[in-house]
Coordinates of C-alpha atoms and ligand atoms in Angstrom, one line a residue:
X1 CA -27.2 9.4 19.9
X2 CA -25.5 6.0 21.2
X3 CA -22.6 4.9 20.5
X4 CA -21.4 1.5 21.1
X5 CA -17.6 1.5 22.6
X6 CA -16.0 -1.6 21.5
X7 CA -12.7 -2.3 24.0
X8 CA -12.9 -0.7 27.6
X9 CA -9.0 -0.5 27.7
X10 CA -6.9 3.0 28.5
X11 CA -8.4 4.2 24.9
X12 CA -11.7 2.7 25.1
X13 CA -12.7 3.9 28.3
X14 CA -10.9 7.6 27.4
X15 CA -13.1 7.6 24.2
X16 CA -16.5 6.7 26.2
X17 CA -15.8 9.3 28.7
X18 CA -15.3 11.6 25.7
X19 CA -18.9 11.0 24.5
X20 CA -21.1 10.6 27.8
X21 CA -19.6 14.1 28.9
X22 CA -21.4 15.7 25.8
X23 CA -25.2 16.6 26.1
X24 CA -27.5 13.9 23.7
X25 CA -25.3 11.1 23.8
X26 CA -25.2 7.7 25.6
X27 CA -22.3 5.3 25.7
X28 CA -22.5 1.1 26.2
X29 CA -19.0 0.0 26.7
X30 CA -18.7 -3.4 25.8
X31 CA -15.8 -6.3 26.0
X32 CA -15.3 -9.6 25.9
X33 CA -15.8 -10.1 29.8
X34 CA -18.4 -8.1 32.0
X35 CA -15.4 -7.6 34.5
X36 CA -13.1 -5.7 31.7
X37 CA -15.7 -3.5 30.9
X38 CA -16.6 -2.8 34.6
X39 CA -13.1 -2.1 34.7
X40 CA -13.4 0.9 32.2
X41 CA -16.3 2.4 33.5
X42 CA -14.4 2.6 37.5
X43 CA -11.5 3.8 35.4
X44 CA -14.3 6.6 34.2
X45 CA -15.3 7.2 37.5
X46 CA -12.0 7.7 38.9
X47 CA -11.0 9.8 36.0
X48 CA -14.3 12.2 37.1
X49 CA -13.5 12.0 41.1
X50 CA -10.3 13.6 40.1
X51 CA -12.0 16.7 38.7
X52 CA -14.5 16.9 41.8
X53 CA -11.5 16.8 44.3
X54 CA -9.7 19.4 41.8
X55 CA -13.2 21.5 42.1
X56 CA -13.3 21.3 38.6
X57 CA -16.9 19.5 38.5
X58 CA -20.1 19.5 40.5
X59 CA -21.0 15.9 41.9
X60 CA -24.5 15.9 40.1
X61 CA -22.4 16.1 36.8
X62 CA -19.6 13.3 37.4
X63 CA -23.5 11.1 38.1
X64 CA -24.8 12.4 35.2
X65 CA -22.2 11.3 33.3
X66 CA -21.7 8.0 34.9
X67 CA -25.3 7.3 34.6
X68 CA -24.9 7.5 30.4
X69 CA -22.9 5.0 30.3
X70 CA -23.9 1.3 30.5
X71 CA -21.5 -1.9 30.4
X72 CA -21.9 -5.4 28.9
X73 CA -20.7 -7.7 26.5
X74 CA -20.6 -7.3 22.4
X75 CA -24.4 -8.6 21.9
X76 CA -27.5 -7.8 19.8
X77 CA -29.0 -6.6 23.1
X78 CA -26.4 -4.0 23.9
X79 CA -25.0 -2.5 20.7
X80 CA -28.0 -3.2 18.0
X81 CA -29.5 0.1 18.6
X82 CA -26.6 2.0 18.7
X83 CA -26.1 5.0 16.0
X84 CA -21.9 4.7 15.7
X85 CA -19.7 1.8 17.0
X86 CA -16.1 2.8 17.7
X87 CA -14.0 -0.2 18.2
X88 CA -10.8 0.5 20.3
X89 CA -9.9 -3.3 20.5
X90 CA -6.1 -4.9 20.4
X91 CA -4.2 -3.9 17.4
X92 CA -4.5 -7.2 15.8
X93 CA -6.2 -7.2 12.2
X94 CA -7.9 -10.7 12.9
X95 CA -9.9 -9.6 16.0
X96 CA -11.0 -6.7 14.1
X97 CA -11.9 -8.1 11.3
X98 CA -13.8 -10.9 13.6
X99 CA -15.1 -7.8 15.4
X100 CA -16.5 -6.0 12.8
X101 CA -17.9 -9.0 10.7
X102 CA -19.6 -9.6 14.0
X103 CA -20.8 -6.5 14.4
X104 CA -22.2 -6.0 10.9
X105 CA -24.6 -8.8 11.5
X106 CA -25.7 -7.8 15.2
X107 CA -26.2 -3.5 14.8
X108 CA -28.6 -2.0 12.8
X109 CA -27.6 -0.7 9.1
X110 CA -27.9 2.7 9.8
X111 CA -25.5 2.4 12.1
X112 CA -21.9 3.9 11.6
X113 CA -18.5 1.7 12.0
X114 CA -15.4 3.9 13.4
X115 CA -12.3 2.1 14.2
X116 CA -9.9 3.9 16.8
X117 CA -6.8 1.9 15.4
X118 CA -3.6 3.7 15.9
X119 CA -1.9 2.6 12.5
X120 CA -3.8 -0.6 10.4
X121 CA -4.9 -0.3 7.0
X122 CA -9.1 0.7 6.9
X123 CA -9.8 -0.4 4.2
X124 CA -8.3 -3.6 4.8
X125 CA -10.4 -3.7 8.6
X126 CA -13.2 -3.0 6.1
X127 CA -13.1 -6.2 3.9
X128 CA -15.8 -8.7 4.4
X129 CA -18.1 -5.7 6.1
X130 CA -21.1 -4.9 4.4
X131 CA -21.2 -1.2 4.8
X132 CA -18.5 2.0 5.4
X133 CA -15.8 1.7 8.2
X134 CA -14.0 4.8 9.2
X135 CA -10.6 6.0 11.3
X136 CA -11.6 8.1 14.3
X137 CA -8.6 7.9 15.7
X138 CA -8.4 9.5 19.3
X139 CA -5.6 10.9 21.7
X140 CA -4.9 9.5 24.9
X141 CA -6.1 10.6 27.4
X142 CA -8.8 10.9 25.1
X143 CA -10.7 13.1 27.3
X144 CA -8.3 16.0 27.1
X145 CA -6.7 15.7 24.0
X146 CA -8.6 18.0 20.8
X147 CA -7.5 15.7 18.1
X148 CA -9.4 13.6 16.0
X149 CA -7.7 12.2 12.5
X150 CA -10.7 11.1 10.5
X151 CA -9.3 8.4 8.1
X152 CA -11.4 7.9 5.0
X153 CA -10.6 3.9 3.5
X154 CA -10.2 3.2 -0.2
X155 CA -14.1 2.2 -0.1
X156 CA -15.6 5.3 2.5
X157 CA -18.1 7.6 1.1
X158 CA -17.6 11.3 1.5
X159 CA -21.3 11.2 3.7
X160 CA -19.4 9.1 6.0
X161 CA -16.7 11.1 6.5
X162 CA -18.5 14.3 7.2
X163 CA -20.8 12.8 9.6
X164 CA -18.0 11.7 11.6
X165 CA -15.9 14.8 11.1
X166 CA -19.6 16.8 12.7
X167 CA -19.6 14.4 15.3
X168 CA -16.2 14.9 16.3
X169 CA -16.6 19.0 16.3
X170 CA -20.0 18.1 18.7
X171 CA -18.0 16.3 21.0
X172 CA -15.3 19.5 21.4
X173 CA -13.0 17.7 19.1
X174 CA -11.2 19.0 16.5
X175 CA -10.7 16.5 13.2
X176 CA -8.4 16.6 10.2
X177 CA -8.9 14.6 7.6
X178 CA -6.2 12.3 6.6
X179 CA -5.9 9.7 4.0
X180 CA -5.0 6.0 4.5
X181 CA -0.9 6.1 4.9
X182 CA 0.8 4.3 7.7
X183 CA 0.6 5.9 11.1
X184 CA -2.4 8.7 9.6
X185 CA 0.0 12.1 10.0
X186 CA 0.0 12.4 14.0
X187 CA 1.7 8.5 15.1
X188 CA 4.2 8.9 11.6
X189 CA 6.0 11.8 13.7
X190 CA 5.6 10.8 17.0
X191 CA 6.2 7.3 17.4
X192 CA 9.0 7.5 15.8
X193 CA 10.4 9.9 18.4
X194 CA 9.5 8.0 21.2
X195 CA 11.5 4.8 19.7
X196 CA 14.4 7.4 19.3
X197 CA 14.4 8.1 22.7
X198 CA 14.4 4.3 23.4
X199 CA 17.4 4.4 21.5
X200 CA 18.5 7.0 23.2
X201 CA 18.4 5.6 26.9
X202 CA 19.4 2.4 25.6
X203 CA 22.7 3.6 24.2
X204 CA 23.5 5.1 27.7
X205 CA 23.4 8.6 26.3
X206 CA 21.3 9.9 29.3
X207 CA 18.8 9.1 32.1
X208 CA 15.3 8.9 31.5
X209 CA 14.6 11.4 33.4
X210 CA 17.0 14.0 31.7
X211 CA 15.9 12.6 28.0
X212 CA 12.5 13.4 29.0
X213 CA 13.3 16.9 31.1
X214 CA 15.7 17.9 28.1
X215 CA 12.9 17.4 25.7
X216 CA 10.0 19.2 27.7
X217 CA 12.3 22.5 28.5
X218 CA 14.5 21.9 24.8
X219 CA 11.4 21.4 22.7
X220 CA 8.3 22.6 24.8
X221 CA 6.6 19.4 25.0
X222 CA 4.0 19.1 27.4
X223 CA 6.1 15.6 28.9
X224 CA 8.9 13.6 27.4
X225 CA 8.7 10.9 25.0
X226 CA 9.7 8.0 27.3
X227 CA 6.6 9.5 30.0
X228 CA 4.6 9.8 26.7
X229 CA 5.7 5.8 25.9
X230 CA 4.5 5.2 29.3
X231 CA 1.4 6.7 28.7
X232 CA 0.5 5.7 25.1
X233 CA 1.8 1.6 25.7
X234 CA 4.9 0.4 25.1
X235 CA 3.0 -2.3 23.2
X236 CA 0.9 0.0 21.2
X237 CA 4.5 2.2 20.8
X238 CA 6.0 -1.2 19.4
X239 CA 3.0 -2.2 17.3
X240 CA 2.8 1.2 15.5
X241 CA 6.6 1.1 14.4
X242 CA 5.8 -2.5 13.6
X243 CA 3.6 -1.4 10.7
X244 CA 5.7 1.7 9.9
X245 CA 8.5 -0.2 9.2
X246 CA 6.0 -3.4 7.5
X247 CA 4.0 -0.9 5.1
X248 CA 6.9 1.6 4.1
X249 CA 9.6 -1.1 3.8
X250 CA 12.1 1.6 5.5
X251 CA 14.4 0.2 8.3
X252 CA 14.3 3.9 9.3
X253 CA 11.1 3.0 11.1
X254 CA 13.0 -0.6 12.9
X255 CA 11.3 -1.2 16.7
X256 CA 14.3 -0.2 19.3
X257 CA 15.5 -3.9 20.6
X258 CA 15.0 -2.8 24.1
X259 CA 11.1 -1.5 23.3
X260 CA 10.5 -5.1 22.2
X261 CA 12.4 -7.0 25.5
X262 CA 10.5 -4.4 27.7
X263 CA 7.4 -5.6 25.5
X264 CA 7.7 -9.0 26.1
X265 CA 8.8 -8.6 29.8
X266 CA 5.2 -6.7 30.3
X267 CA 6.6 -3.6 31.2
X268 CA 3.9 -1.6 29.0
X269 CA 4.2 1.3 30.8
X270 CA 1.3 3.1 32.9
X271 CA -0.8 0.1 32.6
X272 CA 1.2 -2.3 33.8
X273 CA 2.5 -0.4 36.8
X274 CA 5.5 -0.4 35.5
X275 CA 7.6 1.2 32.1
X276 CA 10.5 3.7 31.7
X277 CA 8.9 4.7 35.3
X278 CA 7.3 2.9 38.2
X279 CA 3.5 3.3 38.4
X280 CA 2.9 1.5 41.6
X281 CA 3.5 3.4 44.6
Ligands
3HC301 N1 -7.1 10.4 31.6 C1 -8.1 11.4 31.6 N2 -7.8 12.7 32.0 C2 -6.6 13.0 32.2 C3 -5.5 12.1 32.2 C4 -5.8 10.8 31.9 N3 -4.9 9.8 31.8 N4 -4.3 12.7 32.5 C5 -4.7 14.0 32.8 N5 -6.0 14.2 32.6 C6 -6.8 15.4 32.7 C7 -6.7 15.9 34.1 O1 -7.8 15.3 34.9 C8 -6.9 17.4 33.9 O2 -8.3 17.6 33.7 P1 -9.1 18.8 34.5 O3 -8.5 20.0 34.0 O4 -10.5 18.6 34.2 O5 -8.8 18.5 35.9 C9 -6.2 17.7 32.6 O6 -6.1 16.4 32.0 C10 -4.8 18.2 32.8 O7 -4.1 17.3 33.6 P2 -3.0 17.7 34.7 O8 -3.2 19.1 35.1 O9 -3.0 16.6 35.7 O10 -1.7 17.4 33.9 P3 -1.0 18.2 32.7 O11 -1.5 19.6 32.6 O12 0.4 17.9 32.9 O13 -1.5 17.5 31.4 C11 -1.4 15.7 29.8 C12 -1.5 16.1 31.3 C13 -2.7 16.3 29.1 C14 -1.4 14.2 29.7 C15 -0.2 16.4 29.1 O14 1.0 16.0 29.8 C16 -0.1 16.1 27.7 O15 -0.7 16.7 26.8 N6 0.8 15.1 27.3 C17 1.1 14.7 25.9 C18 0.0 13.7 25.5 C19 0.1 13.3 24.1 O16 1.0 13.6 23.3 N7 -0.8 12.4 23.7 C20 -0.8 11.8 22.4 C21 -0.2 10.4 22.5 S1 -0.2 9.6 20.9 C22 -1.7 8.8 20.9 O17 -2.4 8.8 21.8 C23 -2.0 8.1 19.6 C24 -2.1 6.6 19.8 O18 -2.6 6.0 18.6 C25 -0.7 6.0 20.1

């Protein structure tokens, strides 16, 4: 099977890693420069180095892998044969809906639309798009993480959603079906922590360091939820409470002023270098 990645970001490249690791499938990873998707597939590689040095992988494998996946930009050549697309592009609903309108002209008609967004409506990233769109909504770092939420729009046929639901089990995932509802299940709960903790370190309460520690050792999570706002994007952090608070009309669910200024300052977290922690040394 190929599948078209769409967005060779922190997700994008995660998700394409995800695939190429699994015997019978192939990967292009496409953006809107050659250099960007380049980008991804180095990310890949250094992703793959780490489990060589950690003896975790043979060398023949990590090339293997690498040699599934091919780069370019979002053309008939590269992504008209491919069997499912999954866009992991910015959370913006006018690229996607550019994106997919695009793509729906360029891919062939069996082929299957996925869309990795973290919170936006499906069905309306559907309209204009002459076949199904899906959620397969991944967890970063999409390599490790089991989850897949498979979001089924107004307009997507139960065929669809199994297909994706078996690819997700072929690729070691495990998916839950969830219906259209701001946030799916998974970002409804946790994004909303993570702003608390905003809140939390903005009010002076505690360090970052001991609101993450007293969370990992009070509540057993595997790291805290300013590291996990780090690791997610503040900007995708920001964007997903964004539409909480937009599609539920709740104040409960208002952006933490501080998690917009560090927004805007392009302190993103991980990506940037630079969050609630430094990244660059
Ligand atoms: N990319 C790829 N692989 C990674 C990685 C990354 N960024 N970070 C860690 N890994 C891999 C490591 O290579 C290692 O793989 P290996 O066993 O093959 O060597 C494995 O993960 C375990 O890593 P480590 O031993 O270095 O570290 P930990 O055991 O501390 O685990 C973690 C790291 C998996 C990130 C763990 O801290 C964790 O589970 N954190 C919570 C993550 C989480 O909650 N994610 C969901 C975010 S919400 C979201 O993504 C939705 C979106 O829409 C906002």
């Amino acid at each position: 099977m190929k599948v078209g990645v769409i967005g060779a970001g922190t997700m994008g490249s995660g998700i394409a890693q995800a695939f190429a690791q699994t015997d019978g499938y192939e990967v292009v990873l496409c953006d809107i420069k050659q250099e960007f998707a380049d980008g991804g597939k180095a990310k890949i590689e250094k992703n793959l180095s780490r489990s060589v040095a950690k003896g975790r992988m043979e060398e023949a494998k990590k090339d293997e892998i690498l040699g599934k996946i091919t780069t370019g930009l979002v053309e008939k050549d590269t992504v008209g044969d491919c069997d499912l697309i999954v866009e992991a592009i910015l959370e913006k609903m006018e690229l996607k809906h550019e994106m997919f309108q695009n793509l729906d002209k360029i891919c062939k008609p069996e082929c299957i639309f996925a869309s990795n967004t973290s919170s936006l409506s499906i069905t309306e990233i559907a309209q204009g798009v002459n076949r199904d769109v899906i959620g397969m909504h991944f967890f970063n770092p999409a390599p490790v993480m089991k989850l897949i939420e498979v979001i089924a729009g107004y307009n997507t046929s139960e065929e669809t959603v199994q297909k994706i639901k078996d690819i997700a089990v072929e690729i070691g995932k495990t998916p839950v079906q969830v219906k259209e509802a701001a946030g799916f299940v998974v970002n409804r709960i946790l994004v909303p922590m993570i702003n608390e903790g905003i809140e939390i370190y903005a009010a002076g309460t505690a360090s970052a360091e001991d609101i993450d520690t007293a969370m990992k050792l009070g509540a057993n999570h595997p790291m805290g939820p300013l590291a996990l706002g780090d690791l997610v994007g503040l900007d995708i952090v920001l964007a997903v409470m964004e539409v909480l608070q937009a599609e539920t009309g709740s104040d409960k669910y208002a952006p933490a002023p501080l998690l917009r200024k560090m927004v805007r300052g392009g302190a993103l977290g991980i990506k940037t270098g630079h969050g609630f922690y430094d990244y660059t040394k």
